[in-house]
Amino acid sequence: MFESISDRLKAALSVFSKRGRLTEQNIRDGMREIRKALLEADVQFDVVRAFIQEVTDKAVGEEVLQTVQPAQMIVKIVHDELTRLMGPASEGLAFAPTGPTVIMMVGLQGSGKTTTAGKLAGYVRRKGRAPLLVAADVQRPAAIDQLETLGRELDIPVYAERSGRPARICQRAVAEAEKTGRNVVILDTAGRLHIDEALMAELGDIRARITPQEILLVADAMTGQDAVVSAREFNERLDLSGVILTKMDGDARGGAALSIKRVTGKPIKFMGVGERLDRLEEFHPDRVAGRILGMGDIVTLVEKAQESQDQEEARAKAEKLLAGSFTLDDFLDQMQAMKRMGPLKDLMAMIPGMKELTQGEELDPAEFTRMEAIIRSMTPEERLRPDIIDHSRRRRIGRGSGNDARAVRDLVNQFGQARKLMKQLKSSGGLVGRMVAGKHEKRKLKQLKRARRMGIDPLRGRGFPFNP
Ligand SMILES: Nc1nc2c(ncn2[C@@H]2O[C@H](COP(=O)(O)OP(=O)(O)OP(=O)(O)O)[C@@H](O)[C@H]2O)c(=O)[nH]1
Ligand SMILES: [Mg+2]
């Protein structure tokens, strides 16, 4: 995500750190590079101009030039301006004070409405609500089938009628939700290749009859400026409440994410980061700015870890872990929890500095599978006390898992190092403890978020983390 813009911006910013003292002239030179990076990422021209103006004004100010580390200050200014550009922070979904909340998904054909309707239904259910999915696209019978398949996969009910006026169907769906106690109704509407009168009239009709709490435009981030143009048009006709950008996992250049808020005035509320139904993330401008500048996104990582583990279980594990009684079974559990959190590559990108550490190389998921097989070939006692694993045991475990004895030894050594690391982290109150933390760690997470907002990264125990 954001790879090309991220690399270019970092390159542009490194211009600053190569100079000891900054002058107004080097700032202007650096800004030219940043401007190029943004334009190449397909950010709208006017947005780029305003952005560069703001950053230059702030950076040229006396205060920055006089600070000890002017280069770091400029990174901070760019970070803050990126955050402002995509913000203010979205307030999440608006829910109706009484009766079912209606969320209407609109967008061009193939932008991801149906998939995102499913993802969003899963999301609100994780937040403790009872969703109902509604097929409001009667043009194509296949569209109804697709939603019904999604509903079965998620185990979430779907309301569909094979013919009739979409607005009427939606009204009956809301009545059905009231009757059956579903409190969030998600309308999956029809898409068109281009915005046309018939589609807008149909959507306007639904809007007028139901008055949804949310009208969310689903826009494909890969289409760059076209996504921005369609957002403007949909907004003019329907007065959107927000935008969901999909396919952010692809090689989208970032232009849509950076321009939509400024152009439409409507916040990006979520982003789709993969085809799987759990690949939806809340859109937090400050975190996204951090990712673009290669500073990682620890807060999202911690939240993902919390979501993918049972809270009580996680708390017990965290305690065990920090007490130093971490076993190979726990190691296995952690690997599985990580797998549930999503592709390894995405997770790595959220850890500050990790990309530099691994030099952009991807970790091999096959390696994970191999490690799992080895641990599974061990007896319960061996998993608990790996020090009893001698050469003959190594050979047996190796054979059982389709590996050689050396692979077993490597894994046991690696585990030993992980255990040592855990102990060190315990004394520094470190990251892994937070990652597996349970309920009572929520407070710490809040403090962490607050600190990040103020530009401090407490995990590193010093000031602004990025050192260009
Ligand atoms: N990689 C990736 N693919 C996505 C994402 N969201 C949706 N897709 C894919 O995009 C394609 C179209 O998605 P749909 O949900 O059918 O799109 P739609 O807007 O409902 O399409 P119409 O109903 O034809 O207008 C599917 O192949 C989805 O799997 C995402 O965040 N990442
Ligand atoms: Mg669809």
PDB file of N, CA and C in Angstrom, residues 134 157 232 428 451:
ATOM      1  N   VAL A 134     -29.167  -6.068   2.361  1.00  0.00           N
ATOM      2  CA  VAL A 134     -30.314  -5.943   1.457  1.00  0.00           C
ATOM      3  C   VAL A 134     -29.848  -5.814   0.011  1.00  0.00           C
ATOM      4  N   PRO A 157     -28.105 -12.566   7.730  1.00  0.00           N
ATOM      5  CA  PRO A 157     -29.280 -12.674   6.867  1.00  0.00           C
ATOM      6  C   PRO A 157     -29.277 -11.653   5.718  1.00  0.00           C
ATOM      7  N   ARG A 232     -17.001  13.411  -6.610  1.00  0.00           N
ATOM      8  CA  ARG A 232     -17.571  14.754  -6.659  1.00  0.00           C
ATOM      9  C   ARG A 232     -19.000  14.698  -7.220  1.00  0.00           C
ATOM     10  N   SER A 428      11.557  -3.848  29.605  1.00  0.00           N
ATOM     11  CA  SER A 428      11.346  -2.524  29.017  1.00  0.00           C
ATOM     12  C   SER A 428       9.863  -2.250  28.750  1.00  0.00           C
ATOM     13  N   ALA A 451      -0.250   9.881  22.759  1.00  0.00           N
ATOM     14  CA  ALA A 451       1.144  10.261  22.565  1.00  0.00           C
ATOM     15  C   ALA A 451       1.466  10.393  21.080  1.00  0.00           C
TER      16      ALA A 451
END
